[in-house]
Structure formats: C-alpha cells, structure tokens
Coordinates of C-alpha atoms and ligand atoms in Angstrom, one line a residue:
Chain A
M1 CA -51.1 -43.6 -0.1
S2 CA -52.0 -41.1 -2.7
E3 CA -50.1 -38.5 -0.7
T4 CA -46.7 -39.4 -2.0
L5 CA -44.3 -36.7 -2.8
K6 CA -42.8 -36.6 -6.3
L7 CA -39.2 -35.3 -6.6
T8 CA -37.3 -34.1 -9.6
V9 CA -33.7 -33.2 -9.5
D10 CA -31.8 -30.9 -11.8
R11 CA -28.0 -31.1 -11.3
Q12 CA -26.3 -28.1 -12.6
D13 CA -22.7 -27.2 -11.8
R14 CA -22.1 -26.2 -8.2
L15 CA -25.8 -25.8 -7.9
A16 CA -28.6 -28.4 -7.9
V17 CA -32.4 -27.9 -7.8
I18 CA -34.9 -30.2 -6.2
Y19 CA -38.4 -29.8 -7.4
T20 CA -41.1 -31.1 -5.1
E21 CA -44.7 -32.0 -6.1
G22 CA -47.2 -32.9 -3.4
Y23 CA -47.5 -33.0 0.4
I24 CA -44.3 -32.8 2.4
N25 CA -45.1 -35.0 5.4
N26 CA -42.9 -37.4 7.3
Q27 CA -42.0 -39.5 4.3
G28 CA -41.9 -36.5 2.0
G29 CA -39.3 -34.8 4.3
E30 CA -37.2 -38.0 4.4
E31 CA -37.2 -38.3 0.6
I32 CA -36.1 -34.8 0.2
A33 CA -33.3 -35.3 2.8
R34 CA -32.2 -38.4 1.0
A35 CA -32.1 -36.6 -2.3
A36 CA -30.2 -33.7 -0.7
D37 CA -27.7 -36.1 0.8
E38 CA -26.9 -37.6 -2.5
L39 CA -26.4 -34.2 -4.1
I40 CA -24.2 -33.0 -1.3
G41 CA -22.2 -36.3 -1.6
A42 CA -21.8 -35.6 -5.3
G43 CA -20.2 -32.2 -4.5
H44 CA -23.1 -29.7 -4.9
K45 CA -22.6 -26.9 -2.5
A46 CA -25.7 -24.9 -3.3
L47 CA -29.1 -26.5 -3.2
V48 CA -32.4 -24.9 -4.2
L49 CA -35.6 -26.5 -3.0
N50 CA -38.3 -25.4 -5.5
L51 CA -41.6 -26.0 -3.7
H52 CA -43.8 -24.7 -6.5
G53 CA -45.7 -28.0 -6.7
T54 CA -46.2 -28.2 -2.9
K55 CA -49.2 -26.6 -1.4
L56 CA -49.2 -28.4 2.0
V57 CA -46.4 -29.3 4.4
N58 CA -46.5 -30.5 8.0
S59 CA -44.2 -29.7 10.8
I60 CA -42.8 -33.3 10.9
G61 CA -41.8 -33.0 7.2
I62 CA -40.3 -29.6 7.7
S63 CA -38.3 -30.5 10.8
I64 CA -36.5 -33.2 8.7
L65 CA -35.3 -30.4 6.4
I66 CA -33.4 -29.0 9.4
E67 CA -30.9 -31.9 8.8
I68 CA -30.2 -30.5 5.4
I69 CA -29.4 -27.1 6.9
E70 CA -27.0 -28.7 9.3
K71 CA -25.2 -30.5 6.5
M72 CA -25.0 -27.3 4.4
L73 CA -23.6 -25.4 7.4
E74 CA -20.9 -28.1 7.8
I75 CA -19.7 -27.9 4.2
D76 CA -20.2 -24.1 4.1
G77 CA -22.8 -24.5 1.4
T78 CA -26.1 -22.8 0.9
L79 CA -29.7 -24.1 1.1
A80 CA -32.3 -22.0 -0.5
F81 CA -36.1 -22.3 -1.0
C82 CA -38.2 -20.8 -3.7
C83 CA -41.8 -20.6 -4.9
L84 CA -43.3 -21.0 -1.4
T85 CA -47.0 -20.5 -0.7
P86 CA -47.5 -17.6 1.7
T87 CA -48.4 -20.1 4.4
I88 CA -45.3 -22.2 4.0
E89 CA -43.2 -19.0 3.9
K90 CA -44.9 -17.8 7.1
T91 CA -44.3 -21.2 8.7
F92 CA -40.5 -21.0 7.9
H93 CA -40.4 -17.6 9.6
I94 CA -42.3 -18.9 12.6
M95 CA -39.8 -21.7 12.9
G96 CA -36.8 -19.4 12.3
L97 CA -35.7 -21.5 9.3
A98 CA -35.4 -18.2 7.4
Q99 CA -32.3 -17.4 9.4
Y100 CA -30.5 -20.5 8.1
A101 CA -31.9 -20.9 4.6
R102 CA -32.5 -18.3 2.0
I103 CA -36.0 -17.8 0.6
F104 CA -36.5 -16.5 -2.9
K105 CA -39.7 -15.6 -4.8
D106 CA -38.9 -17.8 -7.8
L107 CA -36.3 -20.0 -9.3
D108 CA -34.6 -17.3 -11.4
E109 CA -34.1 -15.2 -8.4
A110 CA -32.6 -18.1 -6.5
V111 CA -30.3 -19.3 -9.2
G112 CA -29.2 -15.7 -9.9
A113 CA -28.3 -15.1 -6.3
L114 CA -26.6 -18.5 -5.8
T115 CA -24.4 -18.4 -8.9
D116 CA -23.0 -14.9 -8.5
Chain B
M1 CA -72.4 -6.6 19.3
A2 CA -72.5 -10.3 20.3
S3 CA -70.3 -12.1 17.8
D4 CA -70.6 -15.6 19.1
A5 CA -73.8 -16.9 17.6
I6 CA -73.1 -20.1 15.8
L7 CA -74.1 -19.5 12.2
R8 CA -73.1 -23.0 11.0
E9 CA -71.6 -26.0 12.6
V10 CA -70.1 -29.1 11.1
S11 CA -68.7 -32.1 12.8
L12 CA -66.2 -34.6 11.5
V13 CA -64.8 -37.8 13.0
L14 CA -61.6 -39.1 11.6
P15 CA -59.7 -42.4 12.2
M16 CA -56.2 -41.9 13.5
V17 CA -54.4 -43.1 10.3
P18 CA -51.9 -41.4 8.1
D19 CA -53.2 -38.8 5.6
M20 CA -56.6 -38.5 7.2
E21 CA -55.5 -35.0 8.4
I22 CA -56.1 -34.0 4.8
A23 CA -59.8 -34.6 5.1
A24 CA -59.8 -32.3 8.2
G25 CA -58.0 -29.7 6.1
K26 CA -60.5 -29.9 3.4
T27 CA -63.5 -29.5 5.7
A28 CA -61.8 -26.4 7.2
T29 CA -61.3 -25.1 3.7
A30 CA -64.9 -25.6 2.8
L31 CA -66.1 -23.6 5.9
A32 CA -63.5 -20.9 5.5
E33 CA -64.4 -20.5 1.8
F34 CA -68.1 -20.3 2.8
M35 CA -67.1 -17.4 5.0
E36 CA -65.2 -15.8 2.2
M37 CA -61.9 -15.7 4.0
S38 CA -58.9 -14.7 1.9
S39 CA -57.2 -17.6 0.3
D40 CA -54.1 -17.0 2.4
K41 CA -56.0 -17.2 5.6
I42 CA -57.8 -20.3 4.4
D43 CA -54.5 -21.9 3.8
E44 CA -53.3 -21.0 7.3
V45 CA -56.4 -22.5 8.9
R46 CA -55.9 -25.6 6.8
M47 CA -52.3 -26.1 8.0
A48 CA -53.2 -25.4 11.6
V49 CA -55.9 -28.0 11.5
V50 CA -53.6 -30.5 9.9
E51 CA -51.0 -30.0 12.7
A52 CA -53.6 -30.4 15.4
C53 CA -54.9 -33.7 13.9
I54 CA -51.4 -35.1 13.5
N55 CA -50.7 -34.3 17.2
S56 CA -53.8 -36.3 18.2
F57 CA -52.8 -39.1 15.8
E58 CA -49.3 -39.3 17.1
H59 CA -49.4 -38.4 20.8
S60 CA -52.9 -39.1 22.2
H61 CA -52.9 -42.9 22.1
A62 CA -56.7 -42.6 22.3
A63 CA -58.4 -45.9 22.7
D64 CA -61.1 -45.1 20.1
H65 CA -58.4 -44.2 17.6
K66 CA -60.5 -41.3 16.5
V67 CA -60.2 -37.5 16.4
H68 CA -63.4 -35.5 16.8
L69 CA -63.5 -32.2 15.1
N70 CA -66.1 -29.4 15.2
F71 CA -66.1 -26.5 12.9
A72 CA -68.3 -23.5 13.9
V73 CA -68.8 -20.3 11.9
L74 CA -69.4 -17.6 14.5
G75 CA -70.8 -14.1 14.0
S76 CA -73.7 -11.8 14.8
E77 CA -75.2 -11.6 11.3
E78 CA -72.2 -12.0 9.0
P79 CA -69.7 -14.7 9.5
E80 CA -66.9 -13.2 11.6
K81 CA -64.8 -16.1 13.0
L82 CA -64.1 -19.7 12.3
E83 CA -63.7 -21.8 15.5
I84 CA -62.3 -25.2 15.1
T85 CA -62.2 -27.7 18.0
I86 CA -60.0 -30.8 17.7
R87 CA -60.6 -33.4 20.5
D88 CA -59.1 -36.7 21.3
S89 CA -59.8 -38.9 24.3
G90 CA -56.2 -39.8 24.8
V91 CA -53.6 -39.6 27.5
G92 CA -53.3 -35.8 27.5
F93 CA -50.3 -33.6 28.3
S94 CA -49.4 -30.4 30.1
P95 CA -49.1 -27.7 27.5
D96 CA -47.2 -25.5 30.0
D97 CA -44.5 -28.1 30.2
V98 CA -43.9 -28.2 26.5
E99 CA -40.7 -26.3 25.8
E100 CA -40.8 -23.7 23.2
P101 CA -38.7 -24.9 20.2
R102 CA -35.8 -22.7 19.1
I103 CA -34.1 -23.4 15.8
E104 CA -30.6 -22.8 17.3
E105 CA -31.2 -25.6 19.7
K106 CA -32.8 -27.9 17.1
L107 CA -29.7 -27.6 14.9
W108 CA -27.4 -30.6 15.7
A109 CA -30.0 -31.8 18.3
A110 CA -31.1 -35.4 18.1
R111 CA -34.8 -34.5 18.2
K112 CA -35.6 -31.8 15.6
R113 CA -39.4 -32.0 16.0
G114 CA -41.6 -30.2 18.4
W115 CA -42.9 -27.4 16.1
G116 CA -46.6 -28.2 15.8
L117 CA -48.0 -26.1 18.6
K118 CA -45.8 -23.2 17.8
I119 CA -46.9 -23.2 14.2
I120 CA -50.6 -23.6 15.2
R121 CA -50.2 -20.5 17.5
G122 CA -48.4 -18.6 14.8
L123 CA -51.1 -19.3 12.2
M124 CA -54.3 -18.9 14.2
D125 CA -55.6 -15.8 16.0
E126 CA -56.6 -17.6 19.2
V127 CA -55.5 -21.0 20.5
E128 CA -56.6 -22.7 23.7
I129 CA -55.5 -26.1 24.8
H130 CA -57.4 -28.1 27.4
S131 CA -55.7 -31.3 28.3
G132 CA -56.0 -33.8 31.0
R133 CA -56.6 -37.4 31.8
N134 CA -59.6 -37.5 29.6
G135 CA -57.8 -36.3 26.6
T136 CA -56.9 -33.2 24.7
T137 CA -59.1 -30.5 23.2
V138 CA -57.6 -27.8 21.1
V139 CA -59.8 -24.8 20.3
M140 CA -58.5 -22.5 17.6
R141 CA -60.1 -19.4 16.0
K142 CA -59.4 -17.3 13.0
L143 CA -61.1 -14.0 12.3
R144 CA -62.4 -13.4 8.8
Chain C
M1 CA -61.6 -62.8 -1.2
A2 CA -63.7 -60.8 1.3
S3 CA -63.7 -57.3 0.0
D4 CA -65.8 -55.6 2.6
A5 CA -63.4 -54.9 5.5
I6 CA -63.6 -51.3 6.5
L7 CA -60.1 -49.9 6.0
R8 CA -61.0 -46.3 7.0
E9 CA -64.1 -44.7 8.1
V10 CA -64.9 -41.0 8.4
S11 CA -68.1 -39.4 9.6
L12 CA -69.4 -36.0 8.9
V13 CA -72.5 -34.1 10.2
L14 CA -73.6 -31.1 8.2
P15 CA -76.2 -28.5 8.9
M16 CA -79.0 -28.3 6.2
V17 CA -78.0 -24.9 4.8
P18 CA -77.0 -23.9 1.3
D19 CA -73.5 -24.7 0.1
M20 CA -72.8 -27.1 2.9
E21 CA -73.0 -29.9 0.3
I22 CA -69.6 -28.6 -0.8
A23 CA -68.0 -29.8 2.5
A24 CA -69.5 -33.2 1.9
G25 CA -68.0 -33.2 -1.6
K26 CA -64.6 -32.2 -0.2
T27 CA -64.6 -35.1 2.3
A28 CA -65.6 -37.5 -0.4
T29 CA -62.7 -36.2 -2.5
A30 CA -60.2 -36.6 0.4
L31 CA -61.2 -40.3 0.8
A32 CA -61.3 -41.0 -2.9
E33 CA -57.8 -39.4 -3.3
F34 CA -56.5 -41.5 -0.5
M35 CA -57.7 -44.5 -2.4
E36 CA -56.0 -43.2 -5.5
M37 CA -59.2 -43.2 -7.6
S38 CA -58.8 -41.6 -11.0
S39 CA -59.6 -37.9 -11.0
D40 CA -62.6 -38.5 -13.2
K41 CA -64.1 -41.0 -10.7
I42 CA -63.3 -38.7 -7.8
D43 CA -65.3 -36.0 -9.5
E44 CA -68.2 -38.3 -10.1
V45 CA -68.3 -39.3 -6.5
R46 CA -68.2 -35.7 -5.5
M47 CA -71.1 -34.8 -7.6
A48 CA -73.2 -37.8 -6.4
V49 CA -72.6 -36.9 -2.8
V50 CA -73.5 -33.2 -3.5
E51 CA -76.8 -34.4 -5.0
A52 CA -77.7 -36.7 -2.1
C53 CA -77.0 -33.9 0.4
I54 CA -79.1 -31.4 -1.5
N55 CA -82.0 -33.9 -1.5
S56 CA -81.8 -34.2 2.2
F57 CA -81.5 -30.4 2.6
E58 CA -84.5 -29.8 0.4
H59 CA -86.9 -32.7 0.9
S60 CA -86.3 -34.3 4.2
H61 CA -87.7 -31.6 6.6
A62 CA -85.6 -33.3 9.3
A63 CA -86.2 -31.9 12.7
D64 CA -82.5 -31.8 13.6
H65 CA -81.7 -30.0 10.4
K66 CA -78.7 -32.2 9.9
V67 CA -77.4 -34.6 7.4
H68 CA -75.3 -37.5 8.7
L69 CA -72.6 -38.8 6.3
N70 CA -70.4 -41.8 6.6
F71 CA -67.5 -42.5 4.3
A72 CA -66.0 -46.0 4.4
V73 CA -63.1 -47.2 2.4
L74 CA -63.7 -50.9 1.8
G75 CA -61.3 -53.6 0.7
S76 CA -59.5 -56.7 1.6
E77 CA -56.0 -55.4 1.8
E78 CA -55.9 -52.6 -0.8
P79 CA -58.8 -50.1 -0.9
E80 CA -61.3 -51.4 -3.4
K81 CA -64.5 -49.5 -2.9
L82 CA -65.7 -46.2 -1.4
E83 CA -69.0 -46.5 0.3
I84 CA -70.8 -43.3 1.2
T85 CA -73.9 -43.3 3.4
I86 CA -76.1 -40.1 3.5
R87 CA -78.7 -40.2 6.2
D88 CA -81.4 -37.8 7.3
S89 CA -84.1 -38.3 9.9
G90 CA -86.8 -36.6 7.8
V91 CA -90.1 -37.5 6.4
G92 CA -88.9 -40.1 3.9
F93 CA -90.4 -41.0 0.5
S94 CA -91.0 -44.0 -1.7
P95 CA -88.2 -44.3 -4.2
D96 CA -90.3 -46.6 -6.3
D97 CA -93.0 -43.9 -6.8
V98 CA -90.5 -41.4 -8.1
E99 CA -91.0 -41.1 -11.8
E100 CA -87.9 -41.5 -14.0
P101 CA -87.3 -38.0 -15.5
R102 CA -87.2 -37.8 -19.3
I103 CA -85.9 -34.8 -21.1
E104 CA -88.7 -34.9 -23.7
E105 CA -91.2 -34.5 -20.9
K106 CA -89.3 -31.9 -19.0
L107 CA -89.1 -29.6 -22.0
W108 CA -92.1 -27.2 -21.8
A109 CA -93.1 -28.7 -18.5
A110 CA -93.6 -26.5 -15.5
R111 CA -91.4 -28.6 -13.3
K112 CA -88.0 -29.2 -14.9
R113 CA -86.4 -30.7 -11.8
G114 CA -86.3 -34.3 -10.6
W115 CA -82.9 -35.3 -11.9
G116 CA -80.9 -35.9 -8.7
L117 CA -81.5 -39.6 -8.2
K118 CA -81.0 -40.4 -11.9
I119 CA -77.7 -38.6 -11.8
I120 CA -76.6 -40.3 -8.6
R121 CA -77.4 -43.7 -10.2
G122 CA -75.7 -42.8 -13.4
L123 CA -72.5 -41.7 -11.6
M124 CA -72.1 -44.3 -8.9
D125 CA -71.6 -48.1 -9.3
E126 CA -74.2 -49.1 -6.7
V127 CA -77.0 -47.1 -5.1
E128 CA -79.4 -48.2 -2.5
I129 CA -82.1 -46.1 -1.0
H130 CA -83.8 -47.0 2.3
S131 CA -86.6 -44.6 3.2
G132 CA -89.4 -44.6 5.6
R133 CA -91.0 -42.7 8.5
N134 CA -87.7 -42.4 10.3
G135 CA -86.0 -40.8 7.4
T136 CA -83.9 -41.6 4.4
T137 CA -80.6 -43.4 4.0
V138 CA -78.8 -43.4 0.7
V139 CA -75.9 -45.8 0.4
M140 CA -73.7 -45.4 -2.7
R141 CA -70.6 -47.2 -3.7
K142 CA -67.9 -46.6 -6.3
L143 CA -65.2 -49.1 -7.2
R144 CA -61.7 -47.9 -7.4
Chain D
M1 CA -72.1 -17.1 0.0
S2 CA -68.7 -17.6 -1.4
E3 CA -70.3 -19.9 -3.9
T4 CA -71.5 -17.2 -6.2
L5 CA -71.2 -17.8 -9.9
K6 CA -69.3 -15.2 -12.0
L7 CA -70.6 -14.6 -15.5
T8 CA -68.9 -12.9 -18.4
V9 CA -70.6 -12.3 -21.7
D10 CA -69.0 -11.9 -25.1
R11 CA -71.5 -10.6 -27.7
Q12 CA -70.3 -11.3 -31.2
D13 CA -72.6 -11.1 -34.2
R14 CA -75.2 -13.8 -34.4
L15 CA -73.3 -15.6 -31.7
A16 CA -72.8 -14.9 -28.1
V17 CA -70.6 -16.6 -25.5
I18 CA -71.4 -16.8 -21.8
Y19 CA -68.4 -17.7 -19.7
T20 CA -69.1 -19.2 -16.2
E21 CA -66.8 -19.3 -13.3
G22 CA -67.8 -21.2 -10.2
Y23 CA -70.5 -23.5 -8.9
I24 CA -73.7 -23.8 -11.0
N25 CA -76.3 -24.3 -8.3
N26 CA -79.8 -22.9 -8.0
Q27 CA -78.8 -19.2 -8.2
G28 CA -76.1 -19.9 -10.6
G29 CA -78.5 -21.6 -13.0
E30 CA -80.9 -18.6 -12.7
E31 CA -78.2 -16.1 -13.4
I32 CA -77.2 -18.0 -16.5
A33 CA -80.9 -18.2 -17.6
R34 CA -81.2 -14.4 -17.1
A35 CA -78.1 -13.7 -19.1
A36 CA -79.3 -16.0 -21.9
D37 CA -82.7 -14.3 -21.9
E38 CA -81.1 -11.0 -22.5
L39 CA -78.9 -12.3 -25.3
I40 CA -81.9 -13.9 -27.0
G41 CA -83.9 -10.7 -26.6
A42 CA -81.0 -8.8 -28.2
G43 CA -81.3 -11.1 -31.2
H44 CA -78.5 -13.6 -30.7
K45 CA -79.5 -16.9 -32.2
A46 CA -76.5 -19.0 -31.2
L47 CA -75.3 -19.2 -27.6
V48 CA -72.2 -20.9 -26.3
L49 CA -72.0 -21.7 -22.7
N50 CA -68.3 -21.9 -21.9
L51 CA -68.1 -23.8 -18.6
H52 CA -64.3 -23.8 -18.5
G53 CA -64.4 -22.1 -15.1
T54 CA -67.0 -24.4 -13.6
K55 CA -65.9 -27.6 -12.0
L56 CA -69.1 -28.4 -10.1
V57 CA -72.8 -28.2 -11.0
N58 CA -75.9 -29.5 -9.3
S59 CA -79.0 -30.9 -10.8
I60 CA -81.1 -27.9 -9.8
G61 CA -78.8 -25.5 -11.5
I62 CA -78.7 -27.7 -14.6
S63 CA -82.4 -28.2 -14.8
I64 CA -82.8 -24.4 -15.1
L65 CA -80.7 -24.5 -18.2
I66 CA -83.5 -26.6 -19.8
E67 CA -85.4 -23.3 -20.1
I68 CA -82.7 -21.9 -22.3
I69 CA -83.0 -25.0 -24.6
E70 CA -86.8 -24.4 -24.9
K71 CA -86.2 -20.8 -25.9
M72 CA -83.6 -21.7 -28.4
L73 CA -85.9 -24.4 -29.9
E74 CA -88.7 -21.7 -30.2
I75 CA -86.5 -19.3 -32.1
D76 CA -84.8 -22.1 -34.1
G77 CA -81.5 -21.1 -32.5
T78 CA -78.7 -23.2 -31.2
L79 CA -77.4 -23.7 -27.7
A80 CA -74.0 -25.2 -27.3
F81 CA -71.7 -26.0 -24.4
C82 CA -67.9 -26.2 -24.4
C83 CA -65.1 -27.0 -22.0
L84 CA -67.1 -29.4 -19.8
T85 CA -65.4 -31.5 -17.2
P86 CA -65.9 -35.2 -17.9
T87 CA -68.4 -35.4 -15.1
I88 CA -70.4 -32.5 -16.3
E89 CA -70.4 -33.9 -19.8
K90 CA -71.5 -37.3 -18.4
T91 CA -74.3 -35.7 -16.5
F92 CA -75.5 -34.0 -19.6
H93 CA -75.6 -37.3 -21.3
I94 CA -77.4 -39.0 -18.3
M95 CA -80.0 -36.2 -18.5
G96 CA -80.4 -36.4 -22.3
L97 CA -79.4 -32.7 -22.6
A98 CA -76.9 -33.7 -25.2
Q99 CA -79.8 -34.4 -27.7
Y100 CA -80.9 -30.8 -27.5
A101 CA -77.7 -28.9 -27.0
R102 CA -74.4 -29.3 -28.8
I103 CA -71.3 -30.2 -26.8
F104 CA -67.9 -29.1 -28.0
K105 CA -64.5 -29.8 -26.7
D106 CA -63.3 -26.1 -26.7
L107 CA -64.5 -22.7 -27.7
D108 CA -62.8 -22.7 -31.0
E109 CA -64.6 -25.8 -32.1
A110 CA -67.9 -24.4 -30.9
V111 CA -67.5 -21.1 -32.6
G112 CA -66.3 -22.8 -35.8
A113 CA -69.3 -25.1 -35.9
L114 CA -71.8 -22.3 -35.1
T115 CA -70.6 -19.7 -37.5
D116 CA -70.3 -21.9 -40.6
Ligands
ADP201 N1 -53.2 -34.4 21.3 C1 -52.1 -34.6 22.1 N2 -52.1 -35.6 23.0 C2 -51.0 -35.8 23.8 N3 -49.9 -35.1 23.7 C3 -49.8 -34.1 22.9 C4 -50.9 -33.8 22.0 N4 -50.6 -32.7 21.3 C5 -49.3 -32.4 21.6 N5 -48.9 -33.2 22.6 C6 -47.6 -33.1 23.3 O1 -47.0 -31.8 23.0 C7 -45.7 -32.0 22.4 C8 -45.4 -30.9 21.4 O2 -46.2 -31.0 20.2 P1 -45.9 -30.3 18.9 O3 -45.5 -28.9 19.2 O4 -47.0 -30.4 18.0 O5 -44.6 -31.0 18.3 P2 -44.4 -32.6 18.0 O6 -45.7 -33.2 17.7 O7 -43.5 -32.5 16.8 O8 -43.7 -33.2 19.1 C9 -45.7 -33.4 21.8 O9 -44.4 -34.0 21.6 C10 -46.6 -34.1 22.8 O10 -45.8 -34.6 23.9
ADP202 N1 -83.8 -37.3 1.4 C1 -85.1 -37.2 0.9 N2 -86.1 -37.1 1.7 C2 -87.4 -37.0 1.3 N3 -87.7 -37.1 -0.1 C3 -86.7 -37.2 -0.9 C4 -85.3 -37.3 -0.5 N4 -84.5 -37.5 -1.6 C5 -85.4 -37.5 -2.7 N5 -86.7 -37.3 -2.3 C6 -87.9 -37.3 -3.1 O1 -87.5 -37.8 -4.4 C7 -87.8 -36.9 -5.4 C8 -86.8 -36.9 -6.6 O2 -85.5 -36.5 -6.1 P1 -84.5 -36.0 -7.2 O3 -84.4 -37.1 -8.3 O4 -83.2 -35.8 -6.5 O5 -85.0 -34.7 -7.9 P2 -85.4 -33.3 -7.2 O6 -84.6 -33.2 -5.9 O7 -85.0 -32.3 -8.2 O8 -86.9 -33.4 -7.0 C9 -87.8 -35.5 -4.7 O9 -88.6 -34.6 -5.4 C10 -88.4 -35.9 -3.4 O10 -89.8 -36.0 -3.4

C-alpha cells in the first residue's frame, strides 16, 4: 500500500532519465518497465535509471528490469543506472546485470558518458 | 574462543502478505544496528531477509500463512555475528535442484526470475537451507 | 460498519535488554507505514511503543525476561486503526494507584521519573492497561 | 550499544548550544545533564539544546533534563530547546516542560530570542 514507487521522467533528446522514489518490488519493476517502453517507443535510445530515491529493491522487481535490457539490446540503445546504494550495486553485480547495463556514480557522469 | 553464545534473541511472526517483508527488514536493521555493523552490511542483511521472506510468501503455500523469523546476536562477549532464521511450514523444495540463474540465459527467456537465493548467498557470509515436507528453514549469518 | 476485522497481524518477542525497544519501534513503524499513517502519527506510535517496552523491561521482573508484542491492523476494508499489545508476565501493578505526574512536583523532587504512562496516553488515541499477578498487558490504539 | 548519543558543544558568550545526535535514553539524558552542568559551572546563563539530530527520546532520558531546568531556575538562567520533531515537542507539552523551558523552531530563532 504505502510501498508504491514514484516515478518521474525527464525526456531530453536522445536520452531520457527515469527517477525512482521508493521500493522497487514487483509492481515497482512493472511500472519502470512501462515507463521505459513508452520512452523507447518515443525514440529515446539511451535511458538512465536514477535510483537515488530507492533504498530497497527485491529480486522480483529487478528481474523485470531485464526486459528493458532486452529491448535496449534490440534497438542498439543503452541502459544505464546511477546513484545506486552499495547493496543495490552489489546485487546488480551478483546478477551479472552490470555486463549489460552501465552503472554510474551519479547522474552527471551518466549523462556525460551517454551524450558523448 | 566460543563465539556462539546467544547475546540477544528476537522473534517475529509475519503474515504472508505483500510488503510485510519490510517489517522483517526493519527488525534485522534494529539488531544489526545494535551490533554496530557498518551501514553497508546492515543494508545487505536487510535485503537478504527481505528476499527470504518473499520466497516463503510466494512459494511455501504454508497453511498458517505465516513466516517465523528468529534473530540472534551471537558472540563470546562482544557481538560477532547476526544469525537470522526464516522458517515456513510450507511445501518445501530441493535447494540442490534449483538451477543457478545466469543472466545470459535469462535474457530473452520467458521466466526472468529465480535470483533470490543467489542474491541471499551473495550478500550473506553463510547460508544454510533446510527444506522438506514440513517446510523450509533458511539460516543466514553475517559477521560484524 | 464493523471496523474491527484484523487485516494484518504481526507478533514480536523481545528480550528485556537495553535498546531492544528500538526494534519494537521499528516494527510499529513498518505497520503504520503500511497503513499510510501520517509521518507524525507514525512517530507518536513509535514513541508510545518504546515507552511501553521500557516499562516492561524495567518494572515487570518477568521470569522469562521477554516482552511479547502484537501489532494488528484493524479495519473493515481499508486499514483504520493500529492496535498494539505489549505483554509481560511480570509482577504487575495497579494502574489506578499510579499518581499522575505533575511538573511542578517533579521540580526539586528526588524522583523525577514517572512520565511513561502519561506520555503513552497523550500520544495514543486509546490505551487500556490490564495488570495483575500474571503480568501486565497494555493495549494501545491509534486511528489512521 | 550503537545507541550512544553524540554531543557537540558550542560555547558562545553568555549563551551555549548543545547539539545532540541520536537517541536520548537514560545514558543520553545523563550525558546532556553533565554537559549542561559544566556549561553552567563555566558561567553560561542561557543554554540551547538543539535536538535536530535526535529523532527519538524516552521518558527516562527526558526526565533527567528536568534537573537542568532546576539549575537554570536557581541561577535565573534560561533553558531553551530547538529543532524538535513534532512528537518530541508534543511530549514536552504533555509533560509540562514547555512551561519551564522555551521551545523554538530553529537555532536562529532561539539565539535571537536569548541574546536580545
Ligand atoms: N520457502 C520456500 N518454499 C518453497 N519453495 C521455495 C522457497 N524458497 C525458494 N523456493 C524455490 O526455489 C526457487 C528459487 O527461488 P529464488 O532463487 O528465490 O527465485 P524466485 O523466487 O524468483 O523463483 C523458487 O522458484 C522456489 O521453487
Ligand atoms: N509493565 C509493568 N510492570 C510493572 N509495573 C509497571 C509496568 N508499567 C508501569 N509500571 C508501574 O507504573 C509506574 C509508572 O510508570 P511510568 O509512568 O511509565 O513511569 P516510570 O517508568 O518512569 O516510573 C512505574 O513506576 C511502575 O511502578
């Protein structure tokens, strides 16, 4: 109930940023996937997921994000994450997500790298 | 030195309903903070407990619809280890038969899930799973 | 409409040792957050639970050295009320014989304590105390 | 164990500020009382307890603060609190502390009022 994820989307040019706030569980993961779908549909080829406002994720929520990676690979785009807590970053490494999505310390670093 | 005296022990019973794993995470956090674990380790313990609870919620089909948790601070004099036991009286499973998930195989696969146990093992120092017809007990430990 | 169906119920057993009241506060917070209580109310519930635990720790002399807590989210369909029960099997006391503390009297008095029950009553919407030879049970409720 | 209170003291002229960080329980209350004693001994007649870093108190810790009020009344000094969470402020009102100690929203307000 209270644990609903809040999403904010910032559409730039080629790039778009999704900001999350809250717990990424089942529903949270699905909401992010929906938002990403829309952005991909609208032509954005580089997506940054800014998880600054997310301190907790679960494996179900994260596994849904694998769909976004698939879609990005299909369109030859890039998915990046930034502002991960150490535990979330560790989890992404445990899962091997780090091989298919780029991980940046903060948004500036991510945007810099993706708009070169 | 014997390091397995129980310095503190807390038990928690949760209903198997969405979001209740958060309460388990908070109890784990309280004990880990008491032990003065680093905030990174506390966060790892929290996530591991959340995953274990969700597994019981989702897969156990326990008739009592409850997860039973025990949190024990172990040590000789100073707290050395946090041991968390997550128990359900559900259908059980064979941990050895669970395939290790690999990202290469999950990409373009219909079922992308199956990461919980791998994450728990990656975040905790020791993990034991006892499972059978009477349910599942996961014992996980983290050194301070 | 009947508003007393139990929508969720969590139980917690704590050892009577310093700082363990924090774990009770965190569990209360988890349930209150689940109910989407305002953050101010959540904080009030947390403090009331902390006070009740400390009372059991300090005054009950319970042989099992444990405090038993139950957290119930009550409501008809939507969560309406959080009911928290704090129980010890200690020596008990007569709530009616406890004098209401007054700041004027506490100033320059040797014993400045005695505020816990007053604070609990001030922070919660309903408080009941059942106490006797088998111990003490405090039931407190907060409306969402 | 982990729940130890951290105190920082800022001695100004007549005024001194004690900043707390953490849980004000039994020991926490005693530490504050000790710090206040020292400051009163050193001649400070106005004390501000800045509780910005304290989100939780218990009644035992708070009752110890009544000693500071006594000492302040004796020397005709002033005890003030600032940056209280709504629950801590409510608790001070329930106890009637608010009659004997001044409560300010923030440090600026407190310092302004006490150095007039
Ligand atoms: N408490 C449990 N009771 C019954 N089966 C379980 C339990 N925990 C895990 N399992 C089994 O182990 C499998 C792997 O679990 P996990 O790695 O957490 O991934 P996921 O939960 O996403 O499937 C589950 O699909 C389930 O079959
Ligand atoms: N769980 C309990 N078991 C036995 N006595 C209790 C319990 N809770 C409260 N009391 C009695 O009530 C008195 C008032 O409690 P309280 O208002 O919390 O103030 P304090 O704990 O500072 O004395 C206590 O001093 C004690 O005698």
